[in-house]
Coordinates of C-alpha atoms in Angstrom, one line a residue:
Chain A
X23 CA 78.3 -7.0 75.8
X24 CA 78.1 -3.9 77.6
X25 CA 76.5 -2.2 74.8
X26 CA 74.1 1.1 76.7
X27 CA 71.8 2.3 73.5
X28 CA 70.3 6.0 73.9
X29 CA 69.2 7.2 71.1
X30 CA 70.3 10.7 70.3
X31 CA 70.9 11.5 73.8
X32 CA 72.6 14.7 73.0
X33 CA 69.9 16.5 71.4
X34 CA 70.3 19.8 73.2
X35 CA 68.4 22.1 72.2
X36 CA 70.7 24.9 70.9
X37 CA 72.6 22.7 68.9
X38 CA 69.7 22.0 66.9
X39 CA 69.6 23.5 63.1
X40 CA 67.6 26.3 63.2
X41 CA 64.0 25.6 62.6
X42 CA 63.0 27.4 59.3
X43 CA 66.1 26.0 57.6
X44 CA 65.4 23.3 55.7
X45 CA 66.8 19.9 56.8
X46 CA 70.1 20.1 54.5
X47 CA 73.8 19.5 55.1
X48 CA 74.9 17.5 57.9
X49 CA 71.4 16.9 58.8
X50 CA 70.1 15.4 55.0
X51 CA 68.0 12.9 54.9
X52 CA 71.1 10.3 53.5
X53 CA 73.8 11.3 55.5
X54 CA 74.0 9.5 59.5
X55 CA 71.1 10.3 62.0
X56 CA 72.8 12.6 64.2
X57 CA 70.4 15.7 65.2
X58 CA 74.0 17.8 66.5
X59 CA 75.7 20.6 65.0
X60 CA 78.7 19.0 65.8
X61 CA 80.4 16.3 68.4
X62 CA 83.4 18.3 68.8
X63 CA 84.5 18.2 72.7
X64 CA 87.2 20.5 72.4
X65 CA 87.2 25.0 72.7
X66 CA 86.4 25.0 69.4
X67 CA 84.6 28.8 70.3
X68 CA 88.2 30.3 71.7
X69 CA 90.0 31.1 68.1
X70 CA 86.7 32.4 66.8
X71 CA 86.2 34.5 70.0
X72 CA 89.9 35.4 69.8
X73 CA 89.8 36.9 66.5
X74 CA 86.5 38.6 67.0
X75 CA 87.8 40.4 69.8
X76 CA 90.8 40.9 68.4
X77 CA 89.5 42.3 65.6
X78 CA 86.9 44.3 67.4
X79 CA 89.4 46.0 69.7
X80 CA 91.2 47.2 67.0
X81 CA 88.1 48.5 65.0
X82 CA 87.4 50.5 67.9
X83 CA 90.8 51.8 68.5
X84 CA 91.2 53.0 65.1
X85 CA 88.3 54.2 64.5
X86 CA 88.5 57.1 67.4
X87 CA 91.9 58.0 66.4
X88 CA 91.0 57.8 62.8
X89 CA 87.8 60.4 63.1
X90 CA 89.9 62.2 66.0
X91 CA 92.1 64.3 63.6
X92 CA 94.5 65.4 66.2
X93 CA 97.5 64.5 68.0
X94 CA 99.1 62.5 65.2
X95 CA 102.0 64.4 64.9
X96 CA 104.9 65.5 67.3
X97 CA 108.1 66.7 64.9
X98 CA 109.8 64.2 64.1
X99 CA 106.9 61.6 64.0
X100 CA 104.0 61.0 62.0
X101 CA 101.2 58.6 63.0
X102 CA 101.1 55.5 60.5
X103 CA 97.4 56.6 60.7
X104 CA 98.0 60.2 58.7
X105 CA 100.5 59.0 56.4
X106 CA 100.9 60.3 53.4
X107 CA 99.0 63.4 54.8
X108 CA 96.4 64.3 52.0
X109 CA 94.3 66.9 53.6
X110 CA 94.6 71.0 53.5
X111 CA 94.3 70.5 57.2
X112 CA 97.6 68.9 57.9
X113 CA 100.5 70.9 59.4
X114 CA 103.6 71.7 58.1
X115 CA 105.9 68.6 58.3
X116 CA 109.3 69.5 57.1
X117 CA 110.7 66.8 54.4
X118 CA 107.2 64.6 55.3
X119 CA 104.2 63.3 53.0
X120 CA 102.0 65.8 52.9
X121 CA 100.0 66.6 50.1
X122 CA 96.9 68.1 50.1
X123 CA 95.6 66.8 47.3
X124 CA 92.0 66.9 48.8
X125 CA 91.6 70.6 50.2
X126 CA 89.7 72.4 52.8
X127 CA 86.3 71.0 51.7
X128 CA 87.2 67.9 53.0
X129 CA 85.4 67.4 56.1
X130 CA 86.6 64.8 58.1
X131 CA 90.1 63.9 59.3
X132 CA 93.0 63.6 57.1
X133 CA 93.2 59.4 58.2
X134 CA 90.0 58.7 56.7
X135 CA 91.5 59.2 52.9
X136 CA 94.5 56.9 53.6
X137 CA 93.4 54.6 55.9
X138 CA 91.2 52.8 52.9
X139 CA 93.9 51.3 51.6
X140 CA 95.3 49.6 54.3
X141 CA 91.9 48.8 55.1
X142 CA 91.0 47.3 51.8
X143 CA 94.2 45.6 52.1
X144 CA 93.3 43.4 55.1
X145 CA 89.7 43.2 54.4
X146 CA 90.6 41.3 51.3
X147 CA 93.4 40.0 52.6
X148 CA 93.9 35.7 52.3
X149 CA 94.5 35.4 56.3
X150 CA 92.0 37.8 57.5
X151 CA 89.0 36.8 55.2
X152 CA 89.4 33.3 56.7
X153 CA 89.5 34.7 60.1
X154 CA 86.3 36.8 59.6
X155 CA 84.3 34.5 58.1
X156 CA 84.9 32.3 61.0
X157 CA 84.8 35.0 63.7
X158 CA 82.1 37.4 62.3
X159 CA 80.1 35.3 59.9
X160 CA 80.2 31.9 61.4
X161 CA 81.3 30.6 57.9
X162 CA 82.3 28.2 59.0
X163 CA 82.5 28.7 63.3
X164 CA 85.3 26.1 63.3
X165 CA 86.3 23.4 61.5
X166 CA 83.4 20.5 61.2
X167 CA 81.3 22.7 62.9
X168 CA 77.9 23.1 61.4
X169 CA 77.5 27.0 60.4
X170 CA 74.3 28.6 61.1
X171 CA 73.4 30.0 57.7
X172 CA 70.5 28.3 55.1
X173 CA 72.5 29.0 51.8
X174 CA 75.6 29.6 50.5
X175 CA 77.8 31.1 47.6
X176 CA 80.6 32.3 49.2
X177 CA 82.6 34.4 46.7
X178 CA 81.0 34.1 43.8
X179 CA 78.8 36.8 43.5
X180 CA 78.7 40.5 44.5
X181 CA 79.9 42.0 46.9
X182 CA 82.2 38.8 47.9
X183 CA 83.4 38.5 44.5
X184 CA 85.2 42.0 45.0
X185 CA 87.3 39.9 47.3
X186 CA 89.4 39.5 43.7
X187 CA 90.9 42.9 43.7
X188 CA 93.1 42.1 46.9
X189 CA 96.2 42.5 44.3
X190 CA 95.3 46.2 43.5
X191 CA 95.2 47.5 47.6
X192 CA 98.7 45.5 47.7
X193 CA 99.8 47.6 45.1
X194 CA 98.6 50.6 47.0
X195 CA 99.8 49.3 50.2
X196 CA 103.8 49.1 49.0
X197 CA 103.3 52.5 48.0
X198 CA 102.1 53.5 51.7
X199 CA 105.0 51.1 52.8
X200 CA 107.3 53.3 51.3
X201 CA 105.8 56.3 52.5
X202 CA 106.4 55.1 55.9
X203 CA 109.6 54.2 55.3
X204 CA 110.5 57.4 54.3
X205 CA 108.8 58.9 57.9
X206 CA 111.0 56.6 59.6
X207 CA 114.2 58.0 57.6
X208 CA 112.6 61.5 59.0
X209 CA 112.1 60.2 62.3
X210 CA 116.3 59.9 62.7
X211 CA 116.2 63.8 62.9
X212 CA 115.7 65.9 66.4
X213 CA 112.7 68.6 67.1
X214 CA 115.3 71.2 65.2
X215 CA 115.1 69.4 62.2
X216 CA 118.9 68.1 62.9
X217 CA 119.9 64.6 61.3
X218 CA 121.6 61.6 63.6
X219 CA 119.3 61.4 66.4
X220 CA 116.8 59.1 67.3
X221 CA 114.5 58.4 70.2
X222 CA 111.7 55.8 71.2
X223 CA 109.8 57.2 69.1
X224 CA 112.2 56.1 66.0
X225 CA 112.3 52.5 67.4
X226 CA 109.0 51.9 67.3
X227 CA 108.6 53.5 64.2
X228 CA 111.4 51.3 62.8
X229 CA 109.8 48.0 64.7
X230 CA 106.2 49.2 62.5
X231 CA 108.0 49.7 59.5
X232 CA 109.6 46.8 59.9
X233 CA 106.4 44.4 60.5
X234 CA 104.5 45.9 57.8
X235 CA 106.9 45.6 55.0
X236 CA 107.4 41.9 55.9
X237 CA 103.7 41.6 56.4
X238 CA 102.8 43.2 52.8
X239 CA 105.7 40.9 51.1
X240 CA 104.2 38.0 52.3
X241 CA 101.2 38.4 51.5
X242 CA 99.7 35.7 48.8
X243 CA 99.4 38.1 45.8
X244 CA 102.9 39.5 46.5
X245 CA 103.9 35.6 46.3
X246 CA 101.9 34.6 43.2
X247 CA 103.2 37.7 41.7
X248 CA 106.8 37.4 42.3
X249 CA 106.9 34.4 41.1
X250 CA 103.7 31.9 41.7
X251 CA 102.3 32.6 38.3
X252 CA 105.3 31.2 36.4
X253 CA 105.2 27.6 35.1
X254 CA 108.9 27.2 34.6
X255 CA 110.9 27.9 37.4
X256 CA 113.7 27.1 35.6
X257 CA 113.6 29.6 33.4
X258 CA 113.4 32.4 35.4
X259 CA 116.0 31.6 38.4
X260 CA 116.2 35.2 40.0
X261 CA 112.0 35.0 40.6
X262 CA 112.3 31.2 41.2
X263 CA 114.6 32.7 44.2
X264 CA 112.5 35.5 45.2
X265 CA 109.2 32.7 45.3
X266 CA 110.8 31.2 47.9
X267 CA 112.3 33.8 49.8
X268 CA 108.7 35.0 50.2
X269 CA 107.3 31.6 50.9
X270 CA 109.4 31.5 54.0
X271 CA 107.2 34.6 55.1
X272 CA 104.1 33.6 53.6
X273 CA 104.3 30.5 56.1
X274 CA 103.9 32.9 58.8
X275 CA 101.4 35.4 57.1
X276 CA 98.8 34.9 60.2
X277 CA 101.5 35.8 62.8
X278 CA 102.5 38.9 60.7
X279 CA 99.1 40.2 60.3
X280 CA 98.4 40.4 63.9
X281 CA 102.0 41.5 64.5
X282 CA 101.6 44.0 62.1
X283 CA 98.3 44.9 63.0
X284 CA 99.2 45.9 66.7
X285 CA 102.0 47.6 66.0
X286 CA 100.1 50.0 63.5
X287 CA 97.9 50.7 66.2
X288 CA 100.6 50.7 68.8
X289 CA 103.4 53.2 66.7
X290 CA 99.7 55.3 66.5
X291 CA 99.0 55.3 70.0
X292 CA 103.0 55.9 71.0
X293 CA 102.3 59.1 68.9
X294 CA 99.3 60.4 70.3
X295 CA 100.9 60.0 74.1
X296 CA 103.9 62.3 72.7
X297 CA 102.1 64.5 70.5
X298 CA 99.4 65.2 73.7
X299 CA 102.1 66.2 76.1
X300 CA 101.6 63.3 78.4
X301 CA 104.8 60.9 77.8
X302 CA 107.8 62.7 76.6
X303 CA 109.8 60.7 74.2
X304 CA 113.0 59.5 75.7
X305 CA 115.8 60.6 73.2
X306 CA 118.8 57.9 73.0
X307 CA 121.1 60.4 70.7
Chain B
X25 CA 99.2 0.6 81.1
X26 CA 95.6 -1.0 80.5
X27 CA 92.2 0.5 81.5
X28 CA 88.7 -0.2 80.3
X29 CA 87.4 3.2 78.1
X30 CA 83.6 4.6 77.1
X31 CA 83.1 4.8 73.5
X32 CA 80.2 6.1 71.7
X33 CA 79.7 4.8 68.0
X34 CA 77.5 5.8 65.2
X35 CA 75.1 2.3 64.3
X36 CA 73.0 2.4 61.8
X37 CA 72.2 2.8 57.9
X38 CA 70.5 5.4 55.8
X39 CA 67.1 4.6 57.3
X40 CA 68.7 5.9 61.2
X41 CA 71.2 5.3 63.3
X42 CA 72.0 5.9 66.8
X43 CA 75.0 6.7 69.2
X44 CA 76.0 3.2 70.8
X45 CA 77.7 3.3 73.9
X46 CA 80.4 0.5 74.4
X47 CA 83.1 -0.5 77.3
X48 CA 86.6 -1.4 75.9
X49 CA 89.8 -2.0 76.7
X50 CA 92.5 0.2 75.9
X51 CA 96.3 -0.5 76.1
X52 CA 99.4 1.0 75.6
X53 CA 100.2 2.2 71.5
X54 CA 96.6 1.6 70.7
X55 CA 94.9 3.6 68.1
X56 CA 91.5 4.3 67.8
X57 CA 91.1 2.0 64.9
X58 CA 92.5 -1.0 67.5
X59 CA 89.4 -0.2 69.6
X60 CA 87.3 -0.3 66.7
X61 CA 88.6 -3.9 65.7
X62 CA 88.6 -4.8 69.6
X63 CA 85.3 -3.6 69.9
X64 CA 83.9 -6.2 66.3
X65 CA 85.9 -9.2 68.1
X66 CA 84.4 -8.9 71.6
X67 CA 81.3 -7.2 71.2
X68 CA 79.5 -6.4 68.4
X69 CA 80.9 -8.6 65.6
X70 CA 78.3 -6.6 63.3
X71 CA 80.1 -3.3 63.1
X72 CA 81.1 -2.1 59.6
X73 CA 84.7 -0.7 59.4
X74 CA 86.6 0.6 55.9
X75 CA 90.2 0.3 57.0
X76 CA 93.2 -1.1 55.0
X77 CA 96.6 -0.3 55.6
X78 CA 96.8 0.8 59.4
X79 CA 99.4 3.0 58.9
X80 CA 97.6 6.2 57.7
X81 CA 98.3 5.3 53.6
X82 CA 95.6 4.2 52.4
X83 CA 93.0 6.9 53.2
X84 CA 90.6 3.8 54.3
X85 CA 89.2 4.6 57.9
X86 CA 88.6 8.1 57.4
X87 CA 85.5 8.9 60.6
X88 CA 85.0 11.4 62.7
X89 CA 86.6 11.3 66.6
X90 CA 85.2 13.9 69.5
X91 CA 83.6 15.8 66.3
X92 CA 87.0 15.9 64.3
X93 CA 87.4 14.5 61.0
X94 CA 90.3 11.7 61.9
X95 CA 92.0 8.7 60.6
X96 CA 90.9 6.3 62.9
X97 CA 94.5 4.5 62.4
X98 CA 96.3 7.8 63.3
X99 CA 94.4 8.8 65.9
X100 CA 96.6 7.6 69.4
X101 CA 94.7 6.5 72.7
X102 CA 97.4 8.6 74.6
X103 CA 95.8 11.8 73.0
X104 CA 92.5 11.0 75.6
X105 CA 92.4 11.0 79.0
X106 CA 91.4 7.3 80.4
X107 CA 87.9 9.0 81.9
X108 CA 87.3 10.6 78.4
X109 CA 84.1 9.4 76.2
X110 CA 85.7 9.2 72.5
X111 CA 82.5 9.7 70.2
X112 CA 83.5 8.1 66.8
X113 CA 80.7 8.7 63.6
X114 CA 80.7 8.6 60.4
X115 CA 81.9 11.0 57.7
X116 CA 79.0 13.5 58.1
X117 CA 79.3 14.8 54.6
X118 CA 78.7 11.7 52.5
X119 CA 75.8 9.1 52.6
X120 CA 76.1 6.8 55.0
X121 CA 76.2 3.2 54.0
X122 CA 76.6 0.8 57.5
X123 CA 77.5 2.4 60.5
X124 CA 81.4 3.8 60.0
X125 CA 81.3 3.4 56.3
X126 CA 80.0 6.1 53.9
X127 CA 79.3 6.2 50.2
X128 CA 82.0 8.7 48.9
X129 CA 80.9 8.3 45.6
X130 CA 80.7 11.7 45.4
X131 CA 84.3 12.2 45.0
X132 CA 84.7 9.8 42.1
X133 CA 82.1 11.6 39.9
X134 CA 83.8 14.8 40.8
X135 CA 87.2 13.2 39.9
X136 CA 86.0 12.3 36.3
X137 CA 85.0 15.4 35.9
X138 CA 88.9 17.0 36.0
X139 CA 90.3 16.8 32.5
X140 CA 93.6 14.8 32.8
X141 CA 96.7 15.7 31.9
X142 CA 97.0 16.8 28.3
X143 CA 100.4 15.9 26.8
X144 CA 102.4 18.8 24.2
X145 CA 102.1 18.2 21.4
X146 CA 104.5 16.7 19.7
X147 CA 106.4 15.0 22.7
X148 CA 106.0 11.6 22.7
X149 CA 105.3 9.2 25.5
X150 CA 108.8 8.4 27.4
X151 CA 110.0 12.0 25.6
X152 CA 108.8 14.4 28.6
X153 CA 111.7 16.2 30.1
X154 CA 110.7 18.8 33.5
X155 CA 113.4 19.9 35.6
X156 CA 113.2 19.5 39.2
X157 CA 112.0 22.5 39.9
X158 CA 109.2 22.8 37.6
X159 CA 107.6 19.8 38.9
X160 CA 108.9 20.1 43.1
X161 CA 105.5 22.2 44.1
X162 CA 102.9 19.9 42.3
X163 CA 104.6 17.0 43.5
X164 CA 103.3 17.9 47.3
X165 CA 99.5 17.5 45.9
X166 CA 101.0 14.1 45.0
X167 CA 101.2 13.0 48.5
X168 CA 97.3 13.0 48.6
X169 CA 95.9 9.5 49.6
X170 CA 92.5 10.0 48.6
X171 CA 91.2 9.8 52.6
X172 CA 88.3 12.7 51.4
X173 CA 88.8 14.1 54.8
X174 CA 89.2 17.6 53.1
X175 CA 86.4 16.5 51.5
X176 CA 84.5 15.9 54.4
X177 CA 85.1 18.8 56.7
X178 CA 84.7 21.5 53.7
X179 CA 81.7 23.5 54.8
X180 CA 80.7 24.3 51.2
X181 CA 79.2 20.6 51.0
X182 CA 79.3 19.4 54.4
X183 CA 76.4 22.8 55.3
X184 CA 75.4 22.7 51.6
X185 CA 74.3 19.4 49.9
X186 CA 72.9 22.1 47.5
X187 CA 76.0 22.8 46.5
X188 CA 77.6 19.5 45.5
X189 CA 76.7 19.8 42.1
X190 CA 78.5 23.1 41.4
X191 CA 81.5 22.4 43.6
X192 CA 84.6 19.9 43.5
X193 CA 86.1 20.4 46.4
X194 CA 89.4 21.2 47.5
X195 CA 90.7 17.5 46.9
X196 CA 89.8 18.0 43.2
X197 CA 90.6 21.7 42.9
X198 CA 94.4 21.0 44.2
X199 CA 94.4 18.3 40.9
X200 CA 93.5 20.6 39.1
X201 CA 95.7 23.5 40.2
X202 CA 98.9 20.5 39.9
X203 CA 98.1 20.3 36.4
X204 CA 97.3 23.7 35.9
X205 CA 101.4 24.5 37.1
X206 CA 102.4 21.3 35.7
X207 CA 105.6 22.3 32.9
X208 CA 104.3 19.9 30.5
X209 CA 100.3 19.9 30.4
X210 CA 99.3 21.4 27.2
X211 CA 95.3 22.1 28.3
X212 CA 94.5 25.9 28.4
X213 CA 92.0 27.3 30.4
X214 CA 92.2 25.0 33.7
X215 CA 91.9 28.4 36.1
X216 CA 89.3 29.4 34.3
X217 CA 87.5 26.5 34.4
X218 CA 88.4 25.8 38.0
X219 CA 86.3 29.0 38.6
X220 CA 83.3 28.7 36.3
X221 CA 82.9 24.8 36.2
X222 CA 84.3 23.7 39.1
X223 CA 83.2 25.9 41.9
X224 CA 86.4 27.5 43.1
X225 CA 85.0 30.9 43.8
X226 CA 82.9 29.2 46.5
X227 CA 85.8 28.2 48.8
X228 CA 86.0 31.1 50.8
X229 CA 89.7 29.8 52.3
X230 CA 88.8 28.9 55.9
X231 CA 91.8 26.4 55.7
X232 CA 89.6 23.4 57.4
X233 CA 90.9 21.4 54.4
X234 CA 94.3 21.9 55.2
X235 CA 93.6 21.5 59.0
X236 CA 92.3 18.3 58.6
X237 CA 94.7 16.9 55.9
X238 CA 96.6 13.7 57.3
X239 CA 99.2 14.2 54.7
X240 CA 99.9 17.9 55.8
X241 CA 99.3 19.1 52.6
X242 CA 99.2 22.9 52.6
X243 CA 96.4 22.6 50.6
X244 CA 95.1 26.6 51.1
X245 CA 98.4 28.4 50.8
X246 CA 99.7 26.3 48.1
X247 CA 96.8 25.2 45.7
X248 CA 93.6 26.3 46.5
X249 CA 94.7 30.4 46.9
X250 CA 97.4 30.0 43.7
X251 CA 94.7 28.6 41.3
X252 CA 92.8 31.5 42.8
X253 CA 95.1 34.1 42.0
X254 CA 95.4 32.3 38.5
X255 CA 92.0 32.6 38.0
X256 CA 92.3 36.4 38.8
X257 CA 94.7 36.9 36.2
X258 CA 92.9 35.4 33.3
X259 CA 89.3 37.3 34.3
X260 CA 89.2 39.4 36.7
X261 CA 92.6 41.7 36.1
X262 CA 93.0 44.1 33.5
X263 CA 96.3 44.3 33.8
X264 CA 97.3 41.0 33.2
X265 CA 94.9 40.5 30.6
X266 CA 96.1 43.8 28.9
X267 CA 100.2 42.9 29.3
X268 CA 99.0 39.1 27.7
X269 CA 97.3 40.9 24.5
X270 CA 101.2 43.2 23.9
X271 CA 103.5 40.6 25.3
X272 CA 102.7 36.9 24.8
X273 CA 104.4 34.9 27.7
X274 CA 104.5 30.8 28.4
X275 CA 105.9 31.5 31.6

């Protein structure tokens, strides 16, 4: 037998629960002796580390451009950022959402008002709650990975319970999804106002468009609501249908979100270049 | 291709245990249950094993490999490198009973407490009648073999023992979410209850469940988040709950 016995030889230190926390989980007093957070040998840490800077390089981003207040338009485009437009402090846009529903008290930058719904969106959003639990609250780290935290009640109590409402933003999201939409109809017009041209510009406003709208419809409300709910398929074909049609995009809901997610914040950027004077927008007719 | 491997296995019982290491052979096709069995014939005769079928259908020698909630039988040599220490433990969730065999228990209480299916009334025993498509997307929680590895990894338990009373787990909240969109069962309230009786609202959808399920059950996207959404309908939506009092619907 070439059995080599060391008992508990990889009790490192930092993998050690932390000290106040009562001995609970994987470390209770019935469960095997092993004093580790985990045994896993792989990069567990990467998708966490990923998503967090992901994530954080995004918040970043947005936030500047959202508190920034200018550059977000250059006739014919609209940042994704200001639309619908519900401050006085917009400037004309010819055919465009504005509506300055909030007037000149308003303070801050026209973005803040909108931008809550497709932030509310994603915050309670299926995909990205799991990926900021993991990244942000270690809730779990990773799979079989022993989370830091001394209790638990995940979202059954205030404010996590809020998480329920995710079906309300979507509703508010299609609405901004049409909004943009309709910019992107706009954005097929010159600097004159002139339909049956388009530039960069419209391209990646189309590509944005394009990504969110697949990215709203496949998200798991949309799904349950299309057609999840039901408990007879068969009796309602054309939803049946529809379910599945969305399921094909609900598979890749994670992939969308990030897409998506970029793009916003690329169509955004793409915007501010033009609308500063330092790219000009290559016209293709 | 044949090399000799290091292993490092969980021994003990509830009173301790310790990581053993061991020297083994490996050949070509081996799994890690193979080891496991090579490992009681050679060396250590002593070593307590669940296993059953060997071909990942009977949800027997559920463990833990490198960290990872596994079926030893579906877990191939080839995936390691030959220099590679495989650590297998125990389930790290459950009590442990003698070295790789653990006391899931656990998930038989919690299994009793699911009501079972509830015929309509009326419809008789060899009377049921379900088209295809009323039945196709419960029929995919059918594939479960009762392995517990979602059990296992869930985080809600596993970093919780605290919360075992309150919580099923997703094994036993995807039964009840098939019977909740099961055409025939008769029994009201099963969202409801998922959510105030059988812990739903603490799954927080991290998706190690379906990560880990041997059966690649989409257990997330297609049980756990559905009965979630149901579950939003019936009590947190006034909406729904408003379009149920003017228009009554069976769906």
């Amino acid at each position: 037998m070439s059995a080599d016995t060391e008992t508990n030889r990889q009790s490192d230190s930092s993998t050690l629960p932390p000290q106040r926390r009562p001995p609970g989980g994987v470390f209770s007093p019935r469960r095997a002796a092993l004093t580790v957070r985990h045994l896993r040998t792989d990069r567990w840490w990467l998708p966490p580390a990923a998503t967090a800077a992901g994530l954080l390089a995004f918040i970043v981003y947005a936030t500047w451009r959202a508190f920034a207040g200018s550059h977000y338009y250059s006739e014919p485009y609209i940042s994704p950022f200001y639309s619908p437009c519900l401050a006085s402090s917009c400037p004309a846009m010819p055919g465009g959402a504005r509506w300055p529903i909030f007037g000149s008290w308003w303070p801050l930058s026209p973005a803040v008002i909108i931008l809550i719904v497709p932030l509310g969106f994603r915050m309670t959003c299926y995909y990205y709650r799991k990926a900021y639990y993991r990244a942000f609250w270690s809730s779990p780290p990773a799979c079989a990975v022993a989370e830091p935290h001394a209790t638990y009640s995940g979202e059954t109590r205030f404010p996590l319970i809020l998480q329920n409402v995710h079906r309300y933003f979507l509703y508010l999201s299609t609405i901004v999804a049409v909004i943009l939409t309709w910019d992107l109809v706009l954005a097929f017009r010159d600097k004159h106002g002139s339909w049956g041209h388009a530039g960069l510009g419209t391209l990646v406003l189309l590509v944005n468009a394009g990504l969110l709208w697949t990215y709203t419809l496949s998200c798991h409300s949309c799904r349950h609501i299309v057609g999840g709910r039901l408990r007879h398929f068969s009796k309602h074909p054309v939803r049946y249908k529809l379910w599945g049609w969305i399921g094909v995009l609900n598979n890749r809901h994670m992939l969308l979100a990030w897409t998506s997610l970029f793009m916003v914040g690329f169509a955004d950027f793409y915007i501010y270049l033009v609308s500063s004077g330092a790219f000009a927008d290559p016209r293709f007719f | 291709m044949s090399y000799q491997a290091r292993f490092r296995v969980w021994r003990g019982d509830e009173a301790g245990g310790e990581l053993t290491d061991y020297e083994v052979e490996v050949n070509e096709g081996e799994v890690v249950l193979d080891i496991v069995h090579r490992l009681q014939a050679t060396q250590t005769p002593d070593l307590a094993v669940r296993w059953n079928c060997k071909a990942g259908k009977c949800g027997s020698c559920s463990a833990e490999v490198n960290g990872r909630p596994r079926l030893m039988c579906m877990t191939r040599m080839s995936t390691f490198s030959p220099e590679e220490t495989v650590t297998i433990t125990p389930m790290r969730t459950f009590p442990v009973i003698k070295d790789l065999v653990t006391d899931v228990s656990f998930n038989y209480e919690k299994a009793r407490e699911i009501p079972s299916f509830q015929p309509p009334e009326g419809v008789a025993a060899g009377e049921y009648r379900m088209a295809q498509e009323d039945v196709q997307r419960s029929q995919e929680f059918r594939k479960c073999i009762e392995c517990f590895l979602c059990q296992n990894t869930c985080h809600v338990v596993r970093d919780h023992e605290e919360n075992k009373a309150a919580f099923a787990g997703p094994r036993f909240l995807m039964r009840q979410a098939e019977l909740e969109m099961h055409p025939l069962d008769a029994r009201k309230r099963r969202a409801e209850e998922a959510q105030e009786e059988h812990g739903l609202g603490y799954c927080n959808i991290t998706k190690c469940c379906t990560e880990v399920c041997p059966e690649h059950i989409h257990i997330t996207d297609n049980a756990l988040i559905p009965l979630k959404e149901r579950a939003v309908d019936r009590k947190y939506d006034p909406l729904v709950w408003l379009g149920s009092k003017i228009r009554r619907r069976t769906g």
